[in-house]
Coordinates of C-alpha atoms in Angstrom, one line a residue:
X21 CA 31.1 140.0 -22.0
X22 CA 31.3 136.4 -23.4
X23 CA 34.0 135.6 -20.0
X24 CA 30.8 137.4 -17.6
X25 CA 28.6 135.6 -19.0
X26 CA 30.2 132.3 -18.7
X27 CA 31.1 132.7 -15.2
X28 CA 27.5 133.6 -14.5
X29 CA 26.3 130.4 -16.2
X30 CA 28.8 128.6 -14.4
X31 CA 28.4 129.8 -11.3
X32 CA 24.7 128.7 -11.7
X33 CA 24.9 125.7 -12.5
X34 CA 27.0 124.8 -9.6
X35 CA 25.2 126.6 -7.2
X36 CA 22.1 124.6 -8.8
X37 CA 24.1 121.2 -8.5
X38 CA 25.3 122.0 -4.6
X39 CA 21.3 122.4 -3.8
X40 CA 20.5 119.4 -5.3
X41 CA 23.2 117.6 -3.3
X42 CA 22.2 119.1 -0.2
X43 CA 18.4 118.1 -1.1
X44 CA 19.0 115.0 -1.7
X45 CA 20.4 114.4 1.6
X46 CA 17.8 116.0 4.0
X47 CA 15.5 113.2 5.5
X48 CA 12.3 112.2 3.7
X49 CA 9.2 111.5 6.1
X50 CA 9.2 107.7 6.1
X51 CA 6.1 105.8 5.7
X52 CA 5.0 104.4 9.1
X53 CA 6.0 101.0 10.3
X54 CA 3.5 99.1 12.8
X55 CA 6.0 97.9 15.1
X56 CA 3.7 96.2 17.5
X57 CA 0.4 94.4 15.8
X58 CA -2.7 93.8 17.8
X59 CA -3.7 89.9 18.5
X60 CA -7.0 89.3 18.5
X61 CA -7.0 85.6 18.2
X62 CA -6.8 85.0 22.2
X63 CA -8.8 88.1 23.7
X64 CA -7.6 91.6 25.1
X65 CA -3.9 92.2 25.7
X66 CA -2.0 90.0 22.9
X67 CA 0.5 91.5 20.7
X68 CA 2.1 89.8 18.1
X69 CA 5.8 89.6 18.9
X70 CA 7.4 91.5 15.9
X71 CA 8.8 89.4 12.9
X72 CA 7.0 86.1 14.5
X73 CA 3.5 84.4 14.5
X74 CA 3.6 84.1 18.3
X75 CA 1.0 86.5 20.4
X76 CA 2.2 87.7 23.9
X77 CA 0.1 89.2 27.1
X78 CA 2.1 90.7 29.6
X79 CA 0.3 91.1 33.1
X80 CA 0.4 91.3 36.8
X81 CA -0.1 93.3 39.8
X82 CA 1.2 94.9 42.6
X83 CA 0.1 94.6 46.2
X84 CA 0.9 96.0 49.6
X85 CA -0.4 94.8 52.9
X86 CA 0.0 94.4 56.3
X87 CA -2.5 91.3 58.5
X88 CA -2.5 91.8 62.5
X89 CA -2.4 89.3 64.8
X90 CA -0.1 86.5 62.6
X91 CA 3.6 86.0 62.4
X92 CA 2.9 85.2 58.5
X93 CA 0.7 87.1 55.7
X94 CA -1.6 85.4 55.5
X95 CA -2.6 82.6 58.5
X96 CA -3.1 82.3 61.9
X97 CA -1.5 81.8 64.7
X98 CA -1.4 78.3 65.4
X99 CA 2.0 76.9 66.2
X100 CA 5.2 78.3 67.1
X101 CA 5.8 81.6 68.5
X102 CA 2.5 82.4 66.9
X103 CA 0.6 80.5 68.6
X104 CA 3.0 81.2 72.0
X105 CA 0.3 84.2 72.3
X106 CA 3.3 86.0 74.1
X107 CA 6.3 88.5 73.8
X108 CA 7.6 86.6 71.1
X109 CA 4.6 86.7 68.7
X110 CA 3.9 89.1 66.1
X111 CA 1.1 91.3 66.5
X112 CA 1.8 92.7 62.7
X113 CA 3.1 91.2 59.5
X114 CA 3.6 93.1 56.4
X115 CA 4.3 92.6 52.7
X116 CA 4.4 94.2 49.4
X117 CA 4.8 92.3 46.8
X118 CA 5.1 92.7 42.2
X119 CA 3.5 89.8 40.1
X120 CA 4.7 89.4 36.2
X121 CA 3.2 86.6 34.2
X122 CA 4.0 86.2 30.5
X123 CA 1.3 84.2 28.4
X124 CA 2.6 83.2 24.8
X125 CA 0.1 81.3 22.1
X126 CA 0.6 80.3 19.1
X127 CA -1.2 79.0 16.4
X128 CA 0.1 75.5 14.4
X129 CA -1.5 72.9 12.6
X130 CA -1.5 70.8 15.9
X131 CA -3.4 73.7 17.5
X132 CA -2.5 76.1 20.0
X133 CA 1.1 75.9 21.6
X134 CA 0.6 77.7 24.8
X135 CA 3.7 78.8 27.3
X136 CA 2.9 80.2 30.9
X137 CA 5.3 81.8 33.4
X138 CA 4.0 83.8 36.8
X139 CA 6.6 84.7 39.5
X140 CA 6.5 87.1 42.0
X141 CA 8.9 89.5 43.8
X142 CA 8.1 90.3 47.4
X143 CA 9.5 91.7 51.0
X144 CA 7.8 90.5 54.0
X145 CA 8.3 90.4 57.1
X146 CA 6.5 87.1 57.8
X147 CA 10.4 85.3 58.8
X148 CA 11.0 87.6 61.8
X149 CA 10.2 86.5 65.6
X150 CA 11.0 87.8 68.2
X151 CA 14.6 86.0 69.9
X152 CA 13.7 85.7 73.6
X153 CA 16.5 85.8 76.2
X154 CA 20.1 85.2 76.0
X155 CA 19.7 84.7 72.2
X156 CA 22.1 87.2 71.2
X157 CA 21.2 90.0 69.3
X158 CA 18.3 91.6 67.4
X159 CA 17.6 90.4 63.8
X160 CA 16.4 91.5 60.7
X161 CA 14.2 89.0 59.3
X162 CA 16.0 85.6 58.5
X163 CA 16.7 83.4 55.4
X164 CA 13.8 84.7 53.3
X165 CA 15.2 88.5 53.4
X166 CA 18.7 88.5 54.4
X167 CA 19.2 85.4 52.1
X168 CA 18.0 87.6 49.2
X169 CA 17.7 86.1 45.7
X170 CA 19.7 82.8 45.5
X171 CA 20.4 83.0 48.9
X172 CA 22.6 85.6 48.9
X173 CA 22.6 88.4 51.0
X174 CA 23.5 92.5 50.4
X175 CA 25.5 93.3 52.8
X176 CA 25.6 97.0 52.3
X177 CA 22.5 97.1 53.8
X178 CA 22.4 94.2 56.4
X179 CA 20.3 92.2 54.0
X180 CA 16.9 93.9 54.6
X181 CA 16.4 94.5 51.4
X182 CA 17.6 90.6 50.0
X183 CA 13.3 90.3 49.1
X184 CA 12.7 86.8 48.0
X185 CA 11.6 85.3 44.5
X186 CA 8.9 83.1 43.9
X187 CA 8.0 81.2 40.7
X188 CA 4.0 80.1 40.9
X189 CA 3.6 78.9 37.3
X190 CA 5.9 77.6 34.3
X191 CA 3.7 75.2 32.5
X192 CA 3.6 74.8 28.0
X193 CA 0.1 73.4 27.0
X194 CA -0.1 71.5 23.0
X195 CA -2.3 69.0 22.0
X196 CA -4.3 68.6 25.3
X197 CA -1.1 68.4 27.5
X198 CA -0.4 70.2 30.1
X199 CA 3.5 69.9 31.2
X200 CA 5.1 71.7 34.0
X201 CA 4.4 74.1 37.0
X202 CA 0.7 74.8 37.5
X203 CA -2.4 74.4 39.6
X204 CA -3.4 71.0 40.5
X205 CA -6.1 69.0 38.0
X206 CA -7.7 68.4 41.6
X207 CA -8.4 71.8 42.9
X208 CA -11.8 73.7 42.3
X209 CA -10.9 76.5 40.1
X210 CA -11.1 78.9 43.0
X211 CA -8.3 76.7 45.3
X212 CA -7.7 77.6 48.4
X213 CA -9.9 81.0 47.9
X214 CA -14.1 80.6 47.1
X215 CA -14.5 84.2 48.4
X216 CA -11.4 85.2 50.8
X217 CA -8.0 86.7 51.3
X218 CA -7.4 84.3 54.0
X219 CA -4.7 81.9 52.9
X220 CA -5.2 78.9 55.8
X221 CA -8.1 78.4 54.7
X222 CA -8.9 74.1 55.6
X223 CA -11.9 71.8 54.0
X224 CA -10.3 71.1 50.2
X225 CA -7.4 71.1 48.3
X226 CA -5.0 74.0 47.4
X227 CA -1.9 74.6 45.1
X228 CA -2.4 78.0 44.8
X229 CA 1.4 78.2 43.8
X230 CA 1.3 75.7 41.1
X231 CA 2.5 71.8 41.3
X232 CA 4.9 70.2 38.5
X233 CA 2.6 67.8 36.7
X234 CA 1.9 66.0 33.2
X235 CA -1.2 66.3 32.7
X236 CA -3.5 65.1 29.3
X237 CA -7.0 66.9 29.4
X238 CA -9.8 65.9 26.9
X239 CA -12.4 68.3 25.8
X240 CA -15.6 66.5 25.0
X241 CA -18.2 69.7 24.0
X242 CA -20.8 71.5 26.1
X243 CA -18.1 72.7 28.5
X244 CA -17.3 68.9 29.5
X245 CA -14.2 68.3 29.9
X246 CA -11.8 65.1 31.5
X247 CA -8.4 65.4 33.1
X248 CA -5.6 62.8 33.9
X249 CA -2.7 63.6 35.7
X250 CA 0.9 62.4 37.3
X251 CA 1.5 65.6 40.2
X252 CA 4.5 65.7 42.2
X253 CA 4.1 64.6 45.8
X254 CA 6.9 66.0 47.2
X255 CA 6.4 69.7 47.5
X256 CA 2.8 70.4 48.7
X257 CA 1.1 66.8 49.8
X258 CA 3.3 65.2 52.5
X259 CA 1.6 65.5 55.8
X260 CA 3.7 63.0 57.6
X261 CA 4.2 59.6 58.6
X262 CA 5.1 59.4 61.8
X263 CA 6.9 56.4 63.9
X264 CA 5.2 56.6 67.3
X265 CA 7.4 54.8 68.7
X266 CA 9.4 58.2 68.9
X267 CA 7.0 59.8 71.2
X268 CA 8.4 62.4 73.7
X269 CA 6.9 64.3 76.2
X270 CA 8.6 67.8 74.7
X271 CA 7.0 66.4 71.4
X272 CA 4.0 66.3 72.3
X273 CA 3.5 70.2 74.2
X274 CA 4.5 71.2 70.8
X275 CA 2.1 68.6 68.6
X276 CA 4.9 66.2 67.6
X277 CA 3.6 62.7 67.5
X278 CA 6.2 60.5 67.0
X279 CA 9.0 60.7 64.8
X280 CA 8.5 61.9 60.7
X281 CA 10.0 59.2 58.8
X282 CA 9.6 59.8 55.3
X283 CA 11.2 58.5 52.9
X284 CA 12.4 59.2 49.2
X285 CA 10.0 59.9 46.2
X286 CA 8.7 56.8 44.7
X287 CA 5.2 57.6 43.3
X288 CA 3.9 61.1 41.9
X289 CA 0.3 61.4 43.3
X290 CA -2.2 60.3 40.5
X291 CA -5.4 62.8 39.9
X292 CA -8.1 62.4 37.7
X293 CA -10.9 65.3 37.3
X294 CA -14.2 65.7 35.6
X295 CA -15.9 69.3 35.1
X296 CA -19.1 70.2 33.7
X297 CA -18.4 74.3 33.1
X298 CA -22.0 75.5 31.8
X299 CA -23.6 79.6 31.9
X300 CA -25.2 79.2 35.1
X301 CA -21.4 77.6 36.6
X302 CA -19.7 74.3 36.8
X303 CA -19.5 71.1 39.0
X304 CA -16.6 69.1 39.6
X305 CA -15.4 66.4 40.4
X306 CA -11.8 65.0 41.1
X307 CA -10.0 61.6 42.4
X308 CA -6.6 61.2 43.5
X309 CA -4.1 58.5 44.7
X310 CA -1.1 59.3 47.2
X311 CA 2.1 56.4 48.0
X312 CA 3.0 56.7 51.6
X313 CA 6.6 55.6 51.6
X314 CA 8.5 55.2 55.1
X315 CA 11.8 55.3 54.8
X316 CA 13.3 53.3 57.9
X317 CA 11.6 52.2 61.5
X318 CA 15.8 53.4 62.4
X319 CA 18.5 55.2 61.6
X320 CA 20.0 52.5 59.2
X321 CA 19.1 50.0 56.9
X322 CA 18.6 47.2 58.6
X323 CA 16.0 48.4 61.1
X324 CA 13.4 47.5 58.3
X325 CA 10.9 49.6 57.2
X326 CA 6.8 49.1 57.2
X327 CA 5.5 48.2 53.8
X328 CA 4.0 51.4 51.9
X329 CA 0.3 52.4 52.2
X330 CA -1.5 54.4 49.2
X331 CA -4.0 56.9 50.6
X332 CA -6.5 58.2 48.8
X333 CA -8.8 61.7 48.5
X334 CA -12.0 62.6 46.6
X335 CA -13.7 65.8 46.4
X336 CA -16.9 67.7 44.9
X337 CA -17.0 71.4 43.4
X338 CA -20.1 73.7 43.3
X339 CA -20.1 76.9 41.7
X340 CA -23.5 79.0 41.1
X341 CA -23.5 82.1 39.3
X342 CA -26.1 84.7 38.4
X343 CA -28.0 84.1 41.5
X344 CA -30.9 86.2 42.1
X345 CA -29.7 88.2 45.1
X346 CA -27.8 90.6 42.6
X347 CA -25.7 90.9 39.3
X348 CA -22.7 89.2 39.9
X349 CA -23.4 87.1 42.9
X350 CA -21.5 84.2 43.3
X351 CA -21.7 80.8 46.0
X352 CA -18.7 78.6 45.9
X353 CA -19.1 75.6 48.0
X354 CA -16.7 71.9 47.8
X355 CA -16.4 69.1 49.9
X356 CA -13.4 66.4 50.5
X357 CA -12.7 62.9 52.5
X358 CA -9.3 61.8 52.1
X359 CA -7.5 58.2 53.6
X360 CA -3.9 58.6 53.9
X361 CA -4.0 61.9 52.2
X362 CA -4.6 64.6 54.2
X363 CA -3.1 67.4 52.2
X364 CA -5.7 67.0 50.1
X365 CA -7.9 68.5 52.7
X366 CA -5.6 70.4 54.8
X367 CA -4.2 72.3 51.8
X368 CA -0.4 73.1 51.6
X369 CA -0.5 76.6 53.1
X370 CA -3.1 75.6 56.1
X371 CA -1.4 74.1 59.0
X372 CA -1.4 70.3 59.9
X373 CA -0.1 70.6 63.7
X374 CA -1.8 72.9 66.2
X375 CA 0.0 74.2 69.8
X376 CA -2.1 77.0 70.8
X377 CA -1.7 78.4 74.2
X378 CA -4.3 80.6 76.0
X379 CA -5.8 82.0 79.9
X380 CA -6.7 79.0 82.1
X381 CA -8.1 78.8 85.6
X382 CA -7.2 75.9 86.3
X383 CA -3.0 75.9 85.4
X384 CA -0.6 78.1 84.4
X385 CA -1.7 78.5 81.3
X386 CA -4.2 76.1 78.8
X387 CA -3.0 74.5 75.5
X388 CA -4.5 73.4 72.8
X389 CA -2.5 70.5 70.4
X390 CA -3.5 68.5 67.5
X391 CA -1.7 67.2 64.5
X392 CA -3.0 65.5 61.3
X393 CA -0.5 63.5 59.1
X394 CA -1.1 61.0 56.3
X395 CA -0.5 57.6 58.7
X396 CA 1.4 56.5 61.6
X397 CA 3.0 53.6 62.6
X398 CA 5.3 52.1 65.6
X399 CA 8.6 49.9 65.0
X400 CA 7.9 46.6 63.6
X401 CA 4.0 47.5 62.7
X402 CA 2.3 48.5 59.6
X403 CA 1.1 52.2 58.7
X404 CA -2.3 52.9 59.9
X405 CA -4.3 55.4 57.8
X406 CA -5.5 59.0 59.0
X407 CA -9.2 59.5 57.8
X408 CA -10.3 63.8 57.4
X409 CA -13.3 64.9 55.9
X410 CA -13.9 68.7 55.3
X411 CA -16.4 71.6 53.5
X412 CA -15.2 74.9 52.6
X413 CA -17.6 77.6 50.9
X414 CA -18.7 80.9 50.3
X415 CA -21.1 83.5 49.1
X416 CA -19.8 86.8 47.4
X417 CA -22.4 89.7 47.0
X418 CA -22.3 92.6 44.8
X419 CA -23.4 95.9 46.5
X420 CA -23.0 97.8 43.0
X421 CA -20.1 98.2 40.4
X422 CA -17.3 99.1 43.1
X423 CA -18.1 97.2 46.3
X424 CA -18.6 93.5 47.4
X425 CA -18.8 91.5 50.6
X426 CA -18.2 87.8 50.9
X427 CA -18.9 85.6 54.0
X428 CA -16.5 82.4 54.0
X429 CA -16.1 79.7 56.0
X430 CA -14.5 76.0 56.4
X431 CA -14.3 72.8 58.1
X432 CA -12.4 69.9 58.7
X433 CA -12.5 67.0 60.9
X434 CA -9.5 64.6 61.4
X435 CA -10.3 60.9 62.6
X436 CA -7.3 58.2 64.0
X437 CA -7.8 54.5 64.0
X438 CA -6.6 52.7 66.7
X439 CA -3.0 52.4 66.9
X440 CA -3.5 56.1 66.7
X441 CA -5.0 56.5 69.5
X442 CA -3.0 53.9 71.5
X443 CA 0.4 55.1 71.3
X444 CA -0.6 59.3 71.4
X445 CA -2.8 58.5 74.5
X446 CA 0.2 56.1 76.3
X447 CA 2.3 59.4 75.9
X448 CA 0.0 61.6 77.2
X449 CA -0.9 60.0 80.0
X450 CA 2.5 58.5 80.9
X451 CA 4.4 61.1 79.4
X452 CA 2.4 64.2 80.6
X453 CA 0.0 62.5 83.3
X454 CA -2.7 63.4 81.4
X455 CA -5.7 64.1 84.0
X456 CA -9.4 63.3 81.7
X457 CA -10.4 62.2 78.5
X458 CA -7.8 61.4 76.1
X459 CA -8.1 61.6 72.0
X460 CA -6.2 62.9 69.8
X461 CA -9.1 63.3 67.4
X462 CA -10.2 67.3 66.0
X463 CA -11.6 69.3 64.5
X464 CA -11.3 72.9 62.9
X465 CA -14.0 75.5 62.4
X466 CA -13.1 78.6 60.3
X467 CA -15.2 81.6 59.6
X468 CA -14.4 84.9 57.8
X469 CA -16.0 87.9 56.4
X470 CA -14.3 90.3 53.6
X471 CA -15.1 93.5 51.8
X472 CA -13.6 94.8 48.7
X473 CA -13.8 98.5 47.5
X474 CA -12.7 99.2 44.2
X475 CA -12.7 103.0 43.2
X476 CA -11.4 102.8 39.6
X477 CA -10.9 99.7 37.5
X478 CA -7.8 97.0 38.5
X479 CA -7.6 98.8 41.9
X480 CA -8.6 97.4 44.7
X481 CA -8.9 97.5 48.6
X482 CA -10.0 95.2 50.7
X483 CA -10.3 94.1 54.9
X484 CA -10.5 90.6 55.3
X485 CA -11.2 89.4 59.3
X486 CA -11.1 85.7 60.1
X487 CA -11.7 83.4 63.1
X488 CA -10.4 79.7 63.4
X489 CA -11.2 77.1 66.0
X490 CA -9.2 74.8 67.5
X491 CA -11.7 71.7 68.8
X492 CA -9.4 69.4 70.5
X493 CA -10.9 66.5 72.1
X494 CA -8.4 66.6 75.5
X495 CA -9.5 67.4 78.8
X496 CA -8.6 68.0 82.0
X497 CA -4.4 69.0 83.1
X498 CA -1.1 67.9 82.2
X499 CA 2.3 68.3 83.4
X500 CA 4.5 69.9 80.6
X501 CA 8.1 69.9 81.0
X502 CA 8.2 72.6 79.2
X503 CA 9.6 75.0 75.9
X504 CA 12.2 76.9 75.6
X505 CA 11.4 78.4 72.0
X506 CA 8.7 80.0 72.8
X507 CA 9.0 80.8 76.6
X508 CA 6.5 78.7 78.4
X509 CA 7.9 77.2 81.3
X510 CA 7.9 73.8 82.5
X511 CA 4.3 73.7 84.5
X512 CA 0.6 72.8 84.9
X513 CA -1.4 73.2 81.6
X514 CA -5.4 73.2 81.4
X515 CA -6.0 70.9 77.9
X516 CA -8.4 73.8 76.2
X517 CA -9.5 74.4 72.7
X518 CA -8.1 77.6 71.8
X519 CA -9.2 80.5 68.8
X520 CA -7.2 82.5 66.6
X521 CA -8.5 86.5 65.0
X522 CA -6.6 87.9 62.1
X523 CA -7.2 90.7 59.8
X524 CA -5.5 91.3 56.6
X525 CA -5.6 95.0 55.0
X526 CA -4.6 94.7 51.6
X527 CA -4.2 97.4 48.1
X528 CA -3.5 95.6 45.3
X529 CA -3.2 97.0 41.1
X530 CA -4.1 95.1 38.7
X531 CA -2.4 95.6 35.3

């Protein structure tokens, strides 16, 4: 009985020990970890970035549209094949396009260190025209698509589906400096867009995709604050200076005056700003300075070259809020005159040459031409200044919580001194036999109308129709020897001014 009862005991016991074993190794219900902490230092959307002090938004959208009646999304048709009004033009354009931008702060004893990215990701058709005959065979798109990222195309697939990149903003803020890609210290804070969709919109100034600058900004109180800034020149503010000396008559029928001549970057354009940002909205006002460098009046060195010419631009902001016509309600209105900067009125993604053809009862066809660069000059002369002046504005109204109407519109007026005038009119008349008046002055007259429906937060459509007016200041006919890009045979031409419609249809989520 003793043995049983050992073995019994025994047995226990290790049967006791196994258990414990085995508990010991089944999982215990951990205590729960906050991987991602809220940051509620800079608003809605920060998150701490785990095992760092830094807060980090994420946001962006997605969009999908298509605008009639434009070879691009979203302009007019005003050179080109667009503005061919033929075979070759587009009567559809379409797009869809992701946005990701990544905000970063944090907080030092030097203040905030901010870092800003935005890029976007998008398919468009906007590169594909039409070939004409004996131009070989269809295409799909050009550079921006079959190119794809880095230029490189998929050929598994032809390259449609190459898309294209885009990177609007990559700026760091600290200390009251701003350093890298981002909108100009110039601009209203609206750009190129006081109530529209339209994207040629004339009248101010417009880096809606950013501009490298160094930029120091001081913040006085009240909602006053001062900027200073060096911008690059190179990307969005050359309009031209053009050696007249290099007028032709193909030239001209396609709004080429002269030969471009410029030369390398010497100068970034200098901007200062000061904005008064108060409850009822802000005011504005900027300066800027722009270096027209020529590079030769030849194709070598020892041509010459003129002397170089700084232009200037400044322009006014308005912005009312909390009108009484409704919660919401908004006017945007600014004003410009530049001298030897005409970028600054005729923003980077508005046109700056015009050859518009139309119905005429008097030719084959009518044109309309104009071009507006930053001077001009002829071989052995100085560069003469372009003067432009221009308004753009608009009034947004809030019909309740989910719809809203705008009403936009701009104008600009362009204005050349004499030498201008001279050598454009000598080739028009001897070149073309111009018939009446001659000037190479004009103006353009844009108005729009948009409406915006959105049905549940961040989601948004919207129909955006716009005019634009070409006022040339030609008259009478011309003899054109023709072009062979866009089909329009050598022949008589009525000098008209000429109008461009376009609507954009556009979804877009906001996240």
């Amino acid at each position: 009985m003793k043995l049983v009862k050992s073995l019994l005991l025994g047995s226990a016991a290790g049967l006791i020990a196994v258990g414990g074993a085995q508990a010991a190794d089944l999982p215990v219900k951990a205590k729960a970890v906050e991987y991602v902490k809220i940051c509620s230092l800079y608003g809605a959307g920060f998150y701490y970035i785990p095992g760092t002090d830094t807060c980090i938004k994420l946001g962006g959208y997605l969009r999908a549209e298509v605008a009639l009646n434009t070879n691009s999304v979203y302009n007019g048709q005003f050179n080109s094949v667009g503005g061919a009004h033929n075979r070759l033009s587009n009567y559809y354009t379409m797009r869809a396009r992701q946005d990701l931008n990544i905000d970063t702060r944090t907080a030092t004893e030097y203040g905030v260190v901010r870092t800003f990215f935005d890029a976007t990701f998008s398919w468009t058709t906007g590169t594909y025209t039409g070939n004409g005959s004996g131009t070989g065979a269809t295409t799909y798109s050009a550079a921006a698509q079959s190119g794809g990222f880095g230029g490189v195309g998929n050929p598994s697939d032809g390259g449609v589906a190459g898309g294209s990149l885009g990177v609007y903003y990559a700026f760091i803020q600290f200390a009251g400096f701003t350093m890298g890609k981002a909108v100009s210290q110039f601009d209203a804070p609206w750009t190129n867009y006081p109530g529209n969709n339209f994207d040629g919109l004339v009248g101010g100034s417009g880096t809606v995709t950013g501009v490298n600058q160094f930029t120091y900004t001081a913040d006085f109180g009240q909602g006053i604050t001062a900027s200073f800034s060096a911008e690059d020149a190179t990307a969005y503010y050359q309009a031209g200076n053009l050696n007249m000396t290099g007028i032709t008559a193909a030239g001209l029928v396609g709004a080429s005056y002269g030969s471009n001549a410029i030369g390398g970057s010497r100068s970034p354009n200098l901007v200062g700003m000061v904005r008064v940002d108060q409850a009822w909205g802000l005011f504005q006002a900027s300066v800027a300075a722009h270096d027209n460098h020529v590079a030769y009046y030849g194709a070598t060195e020892p041509t010459g070259h003129p002397d170089d010419k700084w232009g200037w631009a400044v322009q006014l902001a308005l912005s009312i809020k909390n009108i009484p016509t409704g919660a919401g309600d908004t006017i945007n209105i600014s004003g410009v005159y530049t001298d030897g900067a005409t970028r600054y009125n005729f923003q980077s993604l508005a046109a700056t040459s015009y050859a518009m053809y139309g119905n005429s009862g008097f030719g084959y066809q009518s044109l309309g031409i104009a071009n507006a660069p930053d001077t001009v000059f002829v071989t052995g002369g100085s560069q003469e200044t372009v003067k432009t002046w221009g308004v753009r504005g608009a009034y947004t109204h809030n019909w309740d919580p989910y719809w809203n109407t705008a009403i936009y519109g701009a104008y600009a007026a362009v204005n050349y001194g004499t030498l201008g005038k001279t050598t454009v009119c000598a080739g028009m008349v001897g070149l073309l036999g111009l018939t009446g008046n001659c000037d190479p002055n004009f103006n353009i007259g844009q108005l729009g109308l948009i409406t915006r429906w959105t049905p549940v937060k961040n989601l948004t459509f919207s129909a955006d129709f716009s005019w634009t007016h070409l006022d040339q200041k030609y008259s009478g006919l011309i003899a054109s020897p023709g072009t062979a890009s866009v089909a329009k045979p050598a022949a008589v031409y009525e000098m008209k001014d000429q109008d461009s419609f376009t609507l954009l249809l556009r979804a877009q989520r906001n996240w």
